[in-house]
Coordinates of C-alpha atoms in Angstrom, one line a residue:
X1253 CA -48.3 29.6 206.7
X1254 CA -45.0 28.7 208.3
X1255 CA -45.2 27.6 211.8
X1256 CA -43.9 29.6 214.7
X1257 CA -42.1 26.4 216.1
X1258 CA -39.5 25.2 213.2
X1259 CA -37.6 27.8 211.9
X1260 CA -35.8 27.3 208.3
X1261 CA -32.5 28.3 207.4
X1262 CA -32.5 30.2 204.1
X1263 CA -32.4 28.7 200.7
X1264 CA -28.3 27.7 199.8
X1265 CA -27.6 29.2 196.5
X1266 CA -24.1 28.5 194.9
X1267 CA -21.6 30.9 196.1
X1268 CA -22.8 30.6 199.9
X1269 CA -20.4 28.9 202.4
X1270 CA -20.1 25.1 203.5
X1271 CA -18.6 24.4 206.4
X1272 CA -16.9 21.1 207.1
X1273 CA -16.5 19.8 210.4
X1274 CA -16.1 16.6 212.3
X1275 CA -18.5 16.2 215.4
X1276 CA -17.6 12.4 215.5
X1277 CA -14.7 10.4 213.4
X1278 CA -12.3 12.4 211.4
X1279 CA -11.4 11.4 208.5
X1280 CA -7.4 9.4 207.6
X1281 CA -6.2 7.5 204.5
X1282 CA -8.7 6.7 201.7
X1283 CA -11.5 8.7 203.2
X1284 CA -8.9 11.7 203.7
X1285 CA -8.8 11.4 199.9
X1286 CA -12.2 10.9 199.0
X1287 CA -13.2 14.1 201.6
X1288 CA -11.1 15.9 199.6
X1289 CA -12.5 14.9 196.5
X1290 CA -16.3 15.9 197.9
X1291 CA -14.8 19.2 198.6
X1292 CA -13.8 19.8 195.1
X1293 CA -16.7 18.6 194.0
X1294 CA -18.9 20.9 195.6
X1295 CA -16.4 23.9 195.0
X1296 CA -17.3 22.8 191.5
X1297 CA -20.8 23.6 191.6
X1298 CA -20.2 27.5 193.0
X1299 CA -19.9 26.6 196.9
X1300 CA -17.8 28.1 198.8
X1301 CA -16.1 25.2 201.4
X1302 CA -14.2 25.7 204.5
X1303 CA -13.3 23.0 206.3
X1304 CA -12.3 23.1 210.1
X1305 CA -9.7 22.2 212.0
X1306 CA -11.8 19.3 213.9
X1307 CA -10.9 16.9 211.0
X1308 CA -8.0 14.3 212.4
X1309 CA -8.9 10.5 211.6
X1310 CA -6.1 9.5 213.9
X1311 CA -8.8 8.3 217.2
X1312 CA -12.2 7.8 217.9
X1313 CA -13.5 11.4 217.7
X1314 CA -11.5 13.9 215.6
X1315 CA -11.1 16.3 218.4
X1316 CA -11.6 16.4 222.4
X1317 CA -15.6 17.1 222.7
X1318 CA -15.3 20.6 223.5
X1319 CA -13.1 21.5 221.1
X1320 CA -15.8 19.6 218.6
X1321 CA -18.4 21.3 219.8
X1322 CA -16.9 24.7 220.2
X1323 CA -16.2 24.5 216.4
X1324 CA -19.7 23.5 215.3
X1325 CA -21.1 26.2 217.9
X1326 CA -18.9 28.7 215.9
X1327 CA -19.9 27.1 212.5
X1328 CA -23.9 27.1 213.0
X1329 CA -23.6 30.5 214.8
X1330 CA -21.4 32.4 212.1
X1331 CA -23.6 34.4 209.8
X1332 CA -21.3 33.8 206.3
X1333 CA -21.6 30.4 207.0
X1334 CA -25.3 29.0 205.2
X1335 CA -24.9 24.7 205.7
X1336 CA -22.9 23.2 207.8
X1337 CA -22.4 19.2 206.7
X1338 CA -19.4 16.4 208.7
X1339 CA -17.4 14.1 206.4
X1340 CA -19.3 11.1 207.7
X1341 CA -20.7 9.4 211.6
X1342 CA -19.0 8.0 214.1
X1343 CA -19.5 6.7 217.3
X1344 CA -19.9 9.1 220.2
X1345 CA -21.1 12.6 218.9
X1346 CA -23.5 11.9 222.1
X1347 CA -20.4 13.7 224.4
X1348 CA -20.8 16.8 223.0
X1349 CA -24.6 17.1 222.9
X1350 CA -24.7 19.3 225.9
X1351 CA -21.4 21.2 225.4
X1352 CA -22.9 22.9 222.5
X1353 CA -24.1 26.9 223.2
X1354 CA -27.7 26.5 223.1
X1355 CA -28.2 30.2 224.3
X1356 CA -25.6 31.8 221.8
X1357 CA -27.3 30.3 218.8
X1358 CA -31.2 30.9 219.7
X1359 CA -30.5 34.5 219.0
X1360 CA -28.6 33.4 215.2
X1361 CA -30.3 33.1 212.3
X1362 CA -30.5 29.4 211.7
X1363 CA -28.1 27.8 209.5
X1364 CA -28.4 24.1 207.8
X1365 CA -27.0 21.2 209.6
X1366 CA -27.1 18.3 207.1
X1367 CA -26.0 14.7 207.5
X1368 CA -27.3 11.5 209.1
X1369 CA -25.7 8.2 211.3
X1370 CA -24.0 9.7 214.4
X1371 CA -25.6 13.3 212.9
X1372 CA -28.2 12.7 214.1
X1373 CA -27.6 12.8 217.7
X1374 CA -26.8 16.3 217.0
X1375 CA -29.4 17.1 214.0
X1376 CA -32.5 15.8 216.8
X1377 CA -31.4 18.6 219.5
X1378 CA -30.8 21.3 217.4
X1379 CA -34.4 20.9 216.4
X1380 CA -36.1 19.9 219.0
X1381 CA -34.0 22.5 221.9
X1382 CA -33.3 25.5 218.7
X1383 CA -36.3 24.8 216.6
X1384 CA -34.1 25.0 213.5
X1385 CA -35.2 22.5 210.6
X1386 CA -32.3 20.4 210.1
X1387 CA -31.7 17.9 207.2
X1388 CA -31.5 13.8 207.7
X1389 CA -29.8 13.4 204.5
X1390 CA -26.5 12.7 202.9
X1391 CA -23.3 13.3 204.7
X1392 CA -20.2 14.8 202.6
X1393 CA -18.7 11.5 201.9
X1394 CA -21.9 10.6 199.9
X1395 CA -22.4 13.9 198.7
X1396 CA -21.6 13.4 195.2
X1397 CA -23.8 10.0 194.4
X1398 CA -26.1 11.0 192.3
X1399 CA -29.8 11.2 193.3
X1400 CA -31.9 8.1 191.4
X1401 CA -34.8 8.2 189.8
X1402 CA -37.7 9.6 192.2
X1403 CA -35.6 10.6 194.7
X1404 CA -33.9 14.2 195.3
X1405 CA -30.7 15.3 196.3
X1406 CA -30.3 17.6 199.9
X1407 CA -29.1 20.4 197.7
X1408 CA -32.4 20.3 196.2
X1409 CA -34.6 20.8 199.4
X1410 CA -32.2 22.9 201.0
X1411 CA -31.9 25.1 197.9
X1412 CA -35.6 24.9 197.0
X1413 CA -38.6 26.1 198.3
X1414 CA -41.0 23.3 197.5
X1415 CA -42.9 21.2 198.4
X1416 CA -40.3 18.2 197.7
X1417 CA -41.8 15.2 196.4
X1418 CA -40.0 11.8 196.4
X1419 CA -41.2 8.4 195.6
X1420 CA -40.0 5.2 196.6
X1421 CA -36.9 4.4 194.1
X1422 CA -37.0 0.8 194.4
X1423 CA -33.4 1.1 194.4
X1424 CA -31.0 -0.9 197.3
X1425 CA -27.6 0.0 196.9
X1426 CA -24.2 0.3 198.1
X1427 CA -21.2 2.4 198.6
X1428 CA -17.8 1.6 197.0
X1429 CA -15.4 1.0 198.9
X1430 CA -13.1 4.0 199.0
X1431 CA -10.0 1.3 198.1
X1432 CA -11.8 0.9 195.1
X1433 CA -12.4 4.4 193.9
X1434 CA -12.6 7.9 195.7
X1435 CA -14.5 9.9 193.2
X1436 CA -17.4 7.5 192.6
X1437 CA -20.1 9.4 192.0
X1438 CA -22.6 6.5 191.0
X1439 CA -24.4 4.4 193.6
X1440 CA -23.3 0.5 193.5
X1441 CA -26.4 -1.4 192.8
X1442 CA -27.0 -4.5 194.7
X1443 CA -30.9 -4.8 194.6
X1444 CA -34.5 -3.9 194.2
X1445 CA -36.8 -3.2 196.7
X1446 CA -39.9 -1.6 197.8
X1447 CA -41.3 0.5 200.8
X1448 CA -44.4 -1.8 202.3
X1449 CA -47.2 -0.9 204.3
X1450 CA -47.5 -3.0 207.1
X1451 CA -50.7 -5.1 207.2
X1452 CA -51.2 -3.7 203.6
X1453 CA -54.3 -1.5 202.5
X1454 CA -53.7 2.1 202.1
X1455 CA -52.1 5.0 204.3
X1456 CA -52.3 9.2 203.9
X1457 CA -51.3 11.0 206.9
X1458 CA -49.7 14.1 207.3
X1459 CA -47.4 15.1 210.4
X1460 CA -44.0 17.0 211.4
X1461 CA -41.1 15.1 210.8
X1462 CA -38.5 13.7 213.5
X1463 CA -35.9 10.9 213.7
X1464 CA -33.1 9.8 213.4
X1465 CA -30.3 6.8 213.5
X1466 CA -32.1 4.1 216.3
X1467 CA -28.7 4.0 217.8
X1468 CA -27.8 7.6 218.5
X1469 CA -31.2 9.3 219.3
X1470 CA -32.3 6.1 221.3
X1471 CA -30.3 6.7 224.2
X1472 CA -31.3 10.6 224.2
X1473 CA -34.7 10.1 224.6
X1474 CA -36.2 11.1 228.1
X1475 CA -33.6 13.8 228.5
X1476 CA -33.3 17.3 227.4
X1477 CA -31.6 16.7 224.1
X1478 CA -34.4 14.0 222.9
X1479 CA -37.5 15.4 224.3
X1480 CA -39.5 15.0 220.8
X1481 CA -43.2 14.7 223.2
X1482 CA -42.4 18.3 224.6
X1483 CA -41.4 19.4 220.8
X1484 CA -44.1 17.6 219.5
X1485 CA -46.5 19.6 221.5
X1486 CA -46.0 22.8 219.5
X1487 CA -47.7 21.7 216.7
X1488 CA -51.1 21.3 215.3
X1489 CA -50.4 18.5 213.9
X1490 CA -49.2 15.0 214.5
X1491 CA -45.4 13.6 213.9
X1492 CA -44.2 11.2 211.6
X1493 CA -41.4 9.8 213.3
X1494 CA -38.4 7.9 211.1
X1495 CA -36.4 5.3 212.5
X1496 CA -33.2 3.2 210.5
X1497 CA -30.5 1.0 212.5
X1498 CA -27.0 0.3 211.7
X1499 CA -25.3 -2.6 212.8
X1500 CA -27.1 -3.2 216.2
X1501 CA -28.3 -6.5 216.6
X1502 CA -32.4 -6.5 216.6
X1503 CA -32.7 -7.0 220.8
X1504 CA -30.4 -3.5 221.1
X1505 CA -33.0 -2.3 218.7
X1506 CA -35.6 -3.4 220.8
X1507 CA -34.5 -1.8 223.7
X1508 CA -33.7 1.5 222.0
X1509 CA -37.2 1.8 220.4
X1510 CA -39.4 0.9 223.9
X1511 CA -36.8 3.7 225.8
X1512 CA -38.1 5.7 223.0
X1513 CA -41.7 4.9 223.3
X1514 CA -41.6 5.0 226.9
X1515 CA -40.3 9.1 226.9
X1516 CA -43.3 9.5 224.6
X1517 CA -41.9 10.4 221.4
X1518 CA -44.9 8.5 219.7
X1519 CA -47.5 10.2 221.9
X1520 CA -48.6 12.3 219.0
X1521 CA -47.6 10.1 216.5
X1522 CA -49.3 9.2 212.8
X1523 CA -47.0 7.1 211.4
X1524 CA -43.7 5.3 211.6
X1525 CA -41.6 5.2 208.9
X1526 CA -38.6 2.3 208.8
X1527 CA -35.3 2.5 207.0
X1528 CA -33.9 -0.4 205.4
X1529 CA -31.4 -1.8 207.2
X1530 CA -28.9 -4.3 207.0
X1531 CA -28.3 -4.6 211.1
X1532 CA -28.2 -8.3 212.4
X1533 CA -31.3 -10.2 213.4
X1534 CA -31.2 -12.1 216.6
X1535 CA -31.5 -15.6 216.7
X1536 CA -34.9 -15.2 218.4
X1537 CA -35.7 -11.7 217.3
X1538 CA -36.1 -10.2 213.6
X1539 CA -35.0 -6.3 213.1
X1540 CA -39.0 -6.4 211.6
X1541 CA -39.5 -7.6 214.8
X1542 CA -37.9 -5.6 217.1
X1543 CA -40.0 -2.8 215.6
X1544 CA -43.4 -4.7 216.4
X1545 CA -42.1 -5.9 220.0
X1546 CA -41.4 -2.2 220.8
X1547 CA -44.4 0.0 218.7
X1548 CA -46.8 -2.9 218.1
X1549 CA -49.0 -2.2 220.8
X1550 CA -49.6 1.5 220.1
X1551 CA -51.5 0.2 216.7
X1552 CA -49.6 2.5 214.8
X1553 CA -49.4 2.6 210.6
X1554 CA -45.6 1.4 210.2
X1555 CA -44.1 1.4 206.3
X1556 CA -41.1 -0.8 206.2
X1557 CA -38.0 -0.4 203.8
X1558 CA -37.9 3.4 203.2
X1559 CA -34.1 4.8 201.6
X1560 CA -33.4 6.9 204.8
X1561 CA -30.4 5.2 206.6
X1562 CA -27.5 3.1 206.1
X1563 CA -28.8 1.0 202.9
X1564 CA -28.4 3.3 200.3
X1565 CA -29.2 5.6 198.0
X1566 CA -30.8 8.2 200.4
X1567 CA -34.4 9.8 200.7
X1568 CA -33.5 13.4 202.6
X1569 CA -35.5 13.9 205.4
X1570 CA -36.2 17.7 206.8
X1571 CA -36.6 17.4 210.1
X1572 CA -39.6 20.1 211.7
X1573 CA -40.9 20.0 207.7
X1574 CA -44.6 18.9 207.6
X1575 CA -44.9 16.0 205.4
X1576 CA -47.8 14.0 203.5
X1577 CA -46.9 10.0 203.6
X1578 CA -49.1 8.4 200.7
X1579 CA -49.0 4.4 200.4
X1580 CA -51.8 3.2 197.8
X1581 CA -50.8 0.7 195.1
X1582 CA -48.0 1.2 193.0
X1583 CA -48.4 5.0 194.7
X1584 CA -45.0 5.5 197.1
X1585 CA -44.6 8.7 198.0
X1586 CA -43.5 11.7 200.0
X1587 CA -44.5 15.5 200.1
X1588 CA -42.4 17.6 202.5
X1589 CA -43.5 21.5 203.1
X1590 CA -41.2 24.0 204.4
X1591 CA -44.4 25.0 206.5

């Protein structure tokens, strides 16, 4: 039985409408071209793409912040419009947060916002505030990698019903460069490597999903727009909250993670699940430790190394979905339920 408190968009079927827009960087140069390849390629499998006019690459944000947010309020609000996805991050989607019309769009049928880095500073409101399920998954730049063995793609869980299972790929990769070529569609693959149970032994819990980028959801926790203890009250059951840094250095991490803790976003908590990451340690300070320093005293279960940030490929995440975490041998896996 679905839950009164998460509401999910309807499944995407080809021939429904994606609209692009920037609520961060725009896009210039290389990335211009590679956007534009990511729009074709999509257009190729039956979607229907219009991309807005919140797109320049030419500053820090693509457009003033209530222009950007006026366009995604239209975007998410605008009933032919099914998933709404950005080129890529950035580095202050935070300024339009609270510019966006809250009001307008909890009478809307919810639409898909899909995407992760600086998305998420916008993906964690709009679930938390709307109650729409939202997707931590690719953005449109990485759109057209091609899923790996054991994990899906986010048209599969937005276009499915499930439940979506997805096991650890034991895959650590890495874009190309878009210098190199803008219509790769195969991850570059730098490593192996394996989600890890801290402590070791075993782990099965089951809980509502929320997270994001350390970065961008750390500094909206303990205000309206990153009030996951409030959200997480709706529920019967716990959260599993997911957690991946970028390039801060592991004492910003630190920081970000207790402000987290402190505004009780892992009051109600069952497990923590860590994104690979290839963000500076300090010289006194491991990212792995950051994490402990932080969370260590709430005796949580913590499984290190999952695909779900900015260490490719990527394990989509449904934020609001109930999920089943399994860690037991050679048994790495995930179970989300549109529930």
């Amino acid at each position: 039985m679905t839950s009164p408190a998460i509401r999910y968009p309807r499944p995407l079927r080809p021939g429904d409408r994606i609209g692009v827009t920037s609520p961060s960087a725009g896009v210039v140069g290389a990335g211009a071209e590679r956007i534009e390849f990511c729009v074709e390629w999509l257009r190729g499998r039956g979607y229907d793409v219009v991309v807005g006019a919140c797109m320049d690459g030419s500053g820090l944000t693509s457009a003033p912040a209530d222009v950007r947010a006026a366009e995604l309020t239209r975007m998410l609000a605008d009933p032919g419009i099914a998933c709404v996805i950005p080129p890529w991050g950035g580095e202050t989607a935070i300024d339009l947060v609270d510019l966006l019309d809250y009001d307008l769009l909890a009478g809307c049928e919810p639409t898909w916002l899909v995407g992760f880095s600086d998305l998420s500073t916008v993906l964690l409101p709009v679930t938390t505030r709307l109650g729409w399920a939202t997707v931590h998954g690719d953005n449109l730049a990485d759109t057209p990698y091609d899923a790996p063995e054991g994990l899906l793609h986010w048209l599969d869980l937005v276009g499915g019903a499930g439940p979506f299972v997805q096991r650890d790929s034991g895959l650590v990769a890495d874009w190309w460069r878009f210098e190199e070529d803008t219509r790769a569609t195969t991850w570059k693959h730098v490593g192996t490597g394996g989600w890890e149970l801290r402590g070791g032994g075993t782990l099965d819990v089951t809980g509502r999903l929320v997270g994001g980028c350390v970065e961008t959801v750390g500094p909206l926790a303990g205000t309206p727009y990153g009030d996951v203890r409030t959200w997480a009250e709706r529920f019967d059951e716990p959260t599993i909250v997911y957690v991946e840094a970028c390039e801060s250095d592991a004492v910003d991490i630190c920081r970000h993670l207790h402000a987290m803790r402190l505004a009780g976003w892992f009051d109600r908590t069952a497990a923590v699940l860590v994104g690979s990451t290839r963000a500076p340690d300090h010289p006194d300070l491991t990212q792995r430790g950051a994490v402990e320093d932080a969370l260590g005293r709430l005796d949580l279960p913590v499984v290190w190394d999952l695909e779900i940030g900015h260490v490719p490929p990527h394990l989509p995440l449904v934020n609001g979905a109930l999920a089943r975490v399994v860690v037991d041998g050679d048994r790495h896996e995930i179970t989300q339920t549109l529930a």
